[in-house]
Amino acid sequence: MAGVAETVALVDTLQRLGLDSHFREEIAASISRIHVAGEGRREFAGSDDLHVAATRFRLLRQHGFWVSADVFDKFRDGAGNFCATDNARVLLSLYHAAHMAVPGESALDDAIAFARRHLQAMKCKLRSPAAEQFQLQMEYYMQEAEWTNGKYQPSFEEHEELSSMSTGLPMLNLMALMGYDGAVATQELFDWMSTPAPDVVRAGAVIGRFLNDISSYKLGKSKNDVDSSVECYMQEKRVTGEEAVAAIAAMTEHRWRVLNQACMETDRALLPGVQLVASIARTCEVIYLRGRDGYTFGSHAKDLVTALFLDTIPL
């Protein structure tokens, strides 16, 4: 059976994702368990963790269970003040929990003031990797627009560098990482996967770009679109479309080998990031399988979705 910390994290995640309505019975049972695992009980393994204690407090009150604000007393010093922390997640958890106060709970007013004061002090120091990646994304889009409007013909190398990052996949990696548990999605991992993007993130983005461009070449693209990597390669190397597609397919395979190597050589603390990039790259392989474009044309992915979710499996 999962411990309190794991149970609290699971229930909180389901609620934040809006999936709690699909797991009402399981969540009700979990809430009952963490209620029984009260303060002073040995099984309450998260009692010394303010994040766990605060999240448990909030969830229990949200689900109609009374829990005393005394659970926060152990996190105060001798003068009754909360012990200082620069952990933003802990402060946010306390801040949200304290807003479940009832009339007369001045102790939780203190908690709100403490958390707000420290979060505001940290605001200038905190930075969002996703926000940075979004800003960078817009710069790539603007550069592509300049190329198109100025009828500039980029080299294949220039095109690969810019268009792979404009896929949005580097930002998607960070957005997906936000759904991971804090023990996995550490600040170190976010920093590593953000700007400047490491080789493994670039490899995943290049895979997505090349697969999309091969599909666009085979299916035909809008005349207003910037030249794809296939067209750039054709013009620069003076080869046919089929030869360019074959060459870019080989480059795609090379990027997969870069990802494979990274899985074995990356620090263990950063490995979840590599695995996430690989998972999203595999999704791209499915979306653009055999030159189709399941991203642009939903009908291209219809058979796959039907096979996965509707067709019966013969026994």
PDB file of N, CA and C in Angstrom, residues 86-136:
ATOM      1  N   ASP A  86      13.382  28.434   1.526  1.00  0.00           N
ATOM      2  CA  ASP A  86      13.413  29.034   0.193  1.00  0.00           C
ATOM      3  C   ASP A  86      12.893  28.051  -0.846  1.00  0.00           C
ATOM      4  N   ASN A  87      12.142  27.022  -0.384  1.00  0.00           N
ATOM      5  CA  ASN A  87      11.562  26.031  -1.283  1.00  0.00           C
ATOM      6  C   ASN A  87      10.201  26.535  -1.760  1.00  0.00           C
ATOM      7  N   ALA A  88      10.115  26.910  -3.029  1.00  0.00           N
ATOM      8  CA  ALA A  88       8.881  27.509  -3.556  1.00  0.00           C
ATOM      9  C   ALA A  88       7.714  26.536  -3.487  1.00  0.00           C
ATOM     10  N   ARG A  89       7.965  25.257  -3.744  1.00  0.00           N
ATOM     11  CA  ARG A  89       6.871  24.287  -3.702  1.00  0.00           C
ATOM     12  C   ARG A  89       6.287  24.177  -2.307  1.00  0.00           C
ATOM     13  N   VAL A  90       7.152  24.150  -1.297  1.00  0.00           N
ATOM     14  CA  VAL A  90       6.694  24.080   0.085  1.00  0.00           C
ATOM     15  C   VAL A  90       5.866  25.314   0.442  1.00  0.00           C
ATOM     16  N   LEU A  91       6.351  26.483   0.049  1.00  0.00           N
ATOM     17  CA  LEU A  91       5.648  27.721   0.349  1.00  0.00           C
ATOM     18  C   LEU A  91       4.279  27.781  -0.337  1.00  0.00           C
ATOM     19  N   LEU A  92       4.220  27.339  -1.576  1.00  0.00           N
ATOM     20  CA  LEU A  92       2.946  27.326  -2.292  1.00  0.00           C
ATOM     21  C   LEU A  92       1.966  26.346  -1.658  1.00  0.00           C
ATOM     22  N   SER A  93       2.464  25.185  -1.245  1.00  0.00           N
ATOM     23  CA  SER A  93       1.600  24.190  -0.601  1.00  0.00           C
ATOM     24  C   SER A  93       1.017  24.751   0.688  1.00  0.00           C
ATOM     25  N   LEU A  94       1.863  25.418   1.486  1.00  0.00           N
ATOM     26  CA  LEU A  94       1.391  26.030   2.729  1.00  0.00           C
ATOM     27  C   LEU A  94       0.391  27.142   2.437  1.00  0.00           C
ATOM     28  N   TYR A  95       0.679  27.939   1.442  1.00  0.00           N
ATOM     29  CA  TYR A  95      -0.198  29.054   1.081  1.00  0.00           C
ATOM     30  C   TYR A  95      -1.598  28.561   0.701  1.00  0.00           C
ATOM     31  N   HIS A  96      -1.650  27.527  -0.151  1.00  0.00           N
ATOM     32  CA  HIS A  96      -2.944  26.981  -0.570  1.00  0.00           C
ATOM     33  C   HIS A  96      -3.662  26.302   0.589  1.00  0.00           C
ATOM     34  N   ALA A  97      -2.915  25.595   1.416  1.00  0.00           N
ATOM     35  CA  ALA A  97      -3.527  24.897   2.556  1.00  0.00           C
ATOM     36  C   ALA A  97      -4.143  25.896   3.534  1.00  0.00           C
ATOM     37  N   ALA A  98      -3.425  26.977   3.798  1.00  0.00           N
ATOM     38  CA  ALA A  98      -3.894  27.960   4.775  1.00  0.00           C
ATOM     39  C   ALA A  98      -5.175  28.648   4.329  1.00  0.00           C
ATOM     40  N   HIS A  99      -5.452  28.626   3.027  1.00  0.00           N
ATOM     41  CA  HIS A  99      -6.687  29.232   2.526  1.00  0.00           C
ATOM     42  C   HIS A  99      -7.905  28.341   2.771  1.00  0.00           C
ATOM     43  N   MET A 100      -7.707  27.196   3.409  1.00  0.00           N
ATOM     44  CA  MET A 100      -8.832  26.357   3.832  1.00  0.00           C
ATOM     45  C   MET A 100      -9.219  26.690   5.268  1.00  0.00           C
ATOM     46  N   ALA A 101      -8.809  27.848   5.745  1.00  0.00           N
ATOM     47  CA  ALA A 101      -9.088  28.269   7.118  1.00  0.00           C
ATOM     48  C   ALA A 101     -10.583  28.489   7.341  1.00  0.00           C
ATOM     49  N   VAL A 102     -10.998  28.324   8.594  1.00  0.00           N
ATOM     50  CA  VAL A 102     -12.373  28.613   8.995  1.00  0.00           C
ATOM     51  C   VAL A 102     -12.331  29.848   9.898  1.00  0.00           C
ATOM     52  N   PRO A 103     -13.484  30.470  10.149  1.00  0.00           N
ATOM     53  CA  PRO A 103     -13.482  31.671  11.001  1.00  0.00           C
ATOM     54  C   PRO A 103     -12.790  31.438  12.330  1.00  0.00           C
ATOM     55  N   GLY A 104     -11.927  32.390  12.684  1.00  0.00           N
ATOM     56  CA  GLY A 104     -11.247  32.330  13.972  1.00  0.00           C
ATOM     57  C   GLY A 104      -9.888  31.674  13.953  1.00  0.00           C
ATOM     58  N   GLU A 105      -9.473  31.121  12.816  1.00  0.00           N
ATOM     59  CA  GLU A 105      -8.161  30.442  12.747  1.00  0.00           C
ATOM     60  C   GLU A 105      -7.070  31.456  12.395  1.00  0.00           C
ATOM     61  N   SER A 106      -6.705  32.262  13.341  1.00  0.00           N
ATOM     62  CA  SER A 106      -5.679  33.279  13.099  1.00  0.00           C
ATOM     63  C   SER A 106      -4.320  32.665  12.802  1.00  0.00           C
ATOM     64  N   ALA A 107      -4.105  31.434  13.290  1.00  0.00           N
ATOM     65  CA  ALA A 107      -2.824  30.768  13.039  1.00  0.00           C
ATOM     66  C   ALA A 107      -2.607  30.568  11.542  1.00  0.00           C
ATOM     67  N   LEU A 108      -3.695  30.330  10.819  1.00  0.00           N
ATOM     68  CA  LEU A 108      -3.564  30.147   9.376  1.00  0.00           C
ATOM     69  C   LEU A 108      -3.414  31.478   8.657  1.00  0.00           C
ATOM     70  N   ASP A 109      -3.905  32.543   9.274  1.00  0.00           N
ATOM     71  CA  ASP A 109      -3.635  33.876   8.722  1.00  0.00           C
ATOM     72  C   ASP A 109      -2.134  34.146   8.752  1.00  0.00           C
ATOM     73  N   ASP A 110      -1.508  33.726   9.831  1.00  0.00           N
ATOM     74  CA  ASP A 110      -0.047  33.870   9.938  1.00  0.00           C
ATOM     75  C   ASP A 110       0.657  33.071   8.851  1.00  0.00           C
ATOM     76  N   ALA A 111       0.132  31.882   8.581  1.00  0.00           N
ATOM     77  CA  ALA A 111       0.738  31.024   7.554  1.00  0.00           C
ATOM     78  C   ALA A 111       0.635  31.670   6.177  1.00  0.00           C
ATOM     79  N   ILE A 112      -0.528  32.254   5.886  1.00  0.00           N
ATOM     80  CA  ILE A 112      -0.709  32.935   4.600  1.00  0.00           C
ATOM     81  C   ILE A 112       0.267  34.097   4.468  1.00  0.00           C
ATOM     82  N   ALA A 113       0.380  34.892   5.518  1.00  0.00           N
ATOM     83  CA  ALA A 113       1.281  36.047   5.484  1.00  0.00           C
ATOM     84  C   ALA A 113       2.725  35.610   5.318  1.00  0.00           C
ATOM     85  N   PHE A 114       3.105  34.543   6.038  1.00  0.00           N
ATOM     86  CA  PHE A 114       4.474  34.027   5.946  1.00  0.00           C
ATOM     87  C   PHE A 114       4.788  33.554   4.529  1.00  0.00           C
ATOM     88  N   ALA A 115       3.892  32.731   3.974  1.00  0.00           N
ATOM     89  CA  ALA A 115       4.129  32.176   2.641  1.00  0.00           C
ATOM     90  C   ALA A 115       4.154  33.279   1.588  1.00  0.00           C
ATOM     91  N   ARG A 116       3.206  34.212   1.684  1.00  0.00           N
ATOM     92  CA  ARG A 116       3.151  35.293   0.698  1.00  0.00           C
ATOM     93  C   ARG A 116       4.417  36.142   0.752  1.00  0.00           C
ATOM     94  N   ARG A 117       4.857  36.471   1.946  1.00  0.00           N
ATOM     95  CA  ARG A 117       6.052  37.319   2.116  1.00  0.00           C
ATOM     96  C   ARG A 117       7.279  36.669   1.497  1.00  0.00           C
ATOM     97  N   HIS A 118       7.461  35.377   1.769  1.00  0.00           N
ATOM     98  CA  HIS A 118       8.643  34.691   1.248  1.00  0.00           C
ATOM     99  C   HIS A 118       8.550  34.447  -0.260  1.00  0.00           C
ATOM    100  N   LEU A 119       7.363  34.180  -0.764  1.00  0.00           N
ATOM    101  CA  LEU A 119       7.210  33.989  -2.204  1.00  0.00           C
ATOM    102  C   LEU A 119       7.479  35.290  -2.955  1.00  0.00           C
ATOM    103  N   GLN A 120       7.007  36.393  -2.410  1.00  0.00           N
ATOM    104  CA  GLN A 120       7.267  37.679  -3.053  1.00  0.00           C
ATOM    105  C   GLN A 120       8.750  38.016  -3.042  1.00  0.00           C
ATOM    106  N   ALA A 121       9.431  37.646  -1.957  1.00  0.00           N
ATOM    107  CA  ALA A 121      10.868  37.893  -1.865  1.00  0.00           C
ATOM    108  C   ALA A 121      11.633  37.051  -2.878  1.00  0.00           C
ATOM    109  N   MET A 122      11.071  35.883  -3.203  1.00  0.00           N
ATOM    110  CA  MET A 122      11.735  34.977  -4.139  1.00  0.00           C
ATOM    111  C   MET A 122      11.391  35.282  -5.587  1.00  0.00           C
ATOM    112  N   LYS A 123      10.383  36.121  -5.806  1.00  0.00           N
ATOM    113  CA  LYS A 123       9.853  36.303  -7.149  1.00  0.00           C
ATOM    114  C   LYS A 123      10.917  36.695  -8.163  1.00  0.00           C
ATOM    115  N   CYS A 124      11.804  37.576  -7.765  1.00  0.00           N
ATOM    116  CA  CYS A 124      12.847  38.017  -8.695  1.00  0.00           C
ATOM    117  C   CYS A 124      13.866  36.926  -8.981  1.00  0.00           C
ATOM    118  N   LYS A 125      13.993  35.987  -8.040  1.00  0.00           N
ATOM    119  CA  LYS A 125      14.978  34.925  -8.219  1.00  0.00           C
ATOM    120  C   LYS A 125      14.414  33.761  -9.023  1.00  0.00           C
ATOM    121  N   LEU A 126      13.090  33.574  -8.934  1.00  0.00           N
ATOM    122  CA  LEU A 126      12.471  32.450  -9.624  1.00  0.00           C
ATOM    123  C   LEU A 126      12.391  32.744 -11.113  1.00  0.00           C
ATOM    124  N   ARG A 127      12.603  31.749 -11.902  1.00  0.00           N
ATOM    125  CA  ARG A 127      12.446  31.895 -13.345  1.00  0.00           C
ATOM    126  C   ARG A 127      11.756  30.656 -13.886  1.00  0.00           C
ATOM    127  N   SER A 128      10.976  30.832 -14.886  1.00  0.00           N
ATOM    128  CA  SER A 128      10.215  29.730 -15.464  1.00  0.00           C
ATOM    129  C   SER A 128      10.896  29.240 -16.733  1.00  0.00           C
ATOM    130  N   PRO A 129      11.412  28.014 -16.748  1.00  0.00           N
ATOM    131  CA  PRO A 129      12.003  27.480 -17.979  1.00  0.00           C
ATOM    132  C   PRO A 129      11.004  27.472 -19.128  1.00  0.00           C
ATOM    133  N   ALA A 130       9.736  27.200 -18.817  1.00  0.00           N
ATOM    134  CA  ALA A 130       8.716  27.182 -19.868  1.00  0.00           C
ATOM    135  C   ALA A 130       8.529  28.568 -20.471  1.00  0.00           C
ATOM    136  N   ALA A 131       8.551  29.595 -19.605  1.00  0.00           N
ATOM    137  CA  ALA A 131       8.397  30.964 -20.106  1.00  0.00           C
ATOM    138  C   ALA A 131       9.584  31.349 -20.987  1.00  0.00           C
ATOM    139  N   GLU A 132      10.771  30.954 -20.574  1.00  0.00           N
ATOM    140  CA  GLU A 132      11.963  31.236 -21.379  1.00  0.00           C
ATOM    141  C   GLU A 132      11.878  30.535 -22.728  1.00  0.00           C
ATOM    142  N   GLN A 133      11.424  29.278 -22.690  1.00  0.00           N
ATOM    143  CA  GLN A 133      11.323  28.515 -23.927  1.00  0.00           C
ATOM    144  C   GLN A 133      10.262  29.115 -24.844  1.00  0.00           C
ATOM    145  N   PHE A 134       9.169  29.612 -24.261  1.00  0.00           N
ATOM    146  CA  PHE A 134       8.129  30.246 -25.064  1.00  0.00           C
ATOM    147  C   PHE A 134       8.676  31.494 -25.754  1.00  0.00           C
ATOM    148  N   GLN A 135       9.431  32.290 -25.019  1.00  0.00           N
ATOM    149  CA  GLN A 135      10.018  33.498 -25.595  1.00  0.00           C
ATOM    150  C   GLN A 135      10.960  33.139 -26.740  1.00  0.00           C
ATOM    151  N   LEU A 136      11.759  32.110 -26.517  1.00  0.00           N
ATOM    152  CA  LEU A 136      12.673  31.660 -27.565  1.00  0.00           C
ATOM    153  C   LEU A 136      11.895  31.150 -28.773  1.00  0.00           C
TER     154      LEU A 136
END
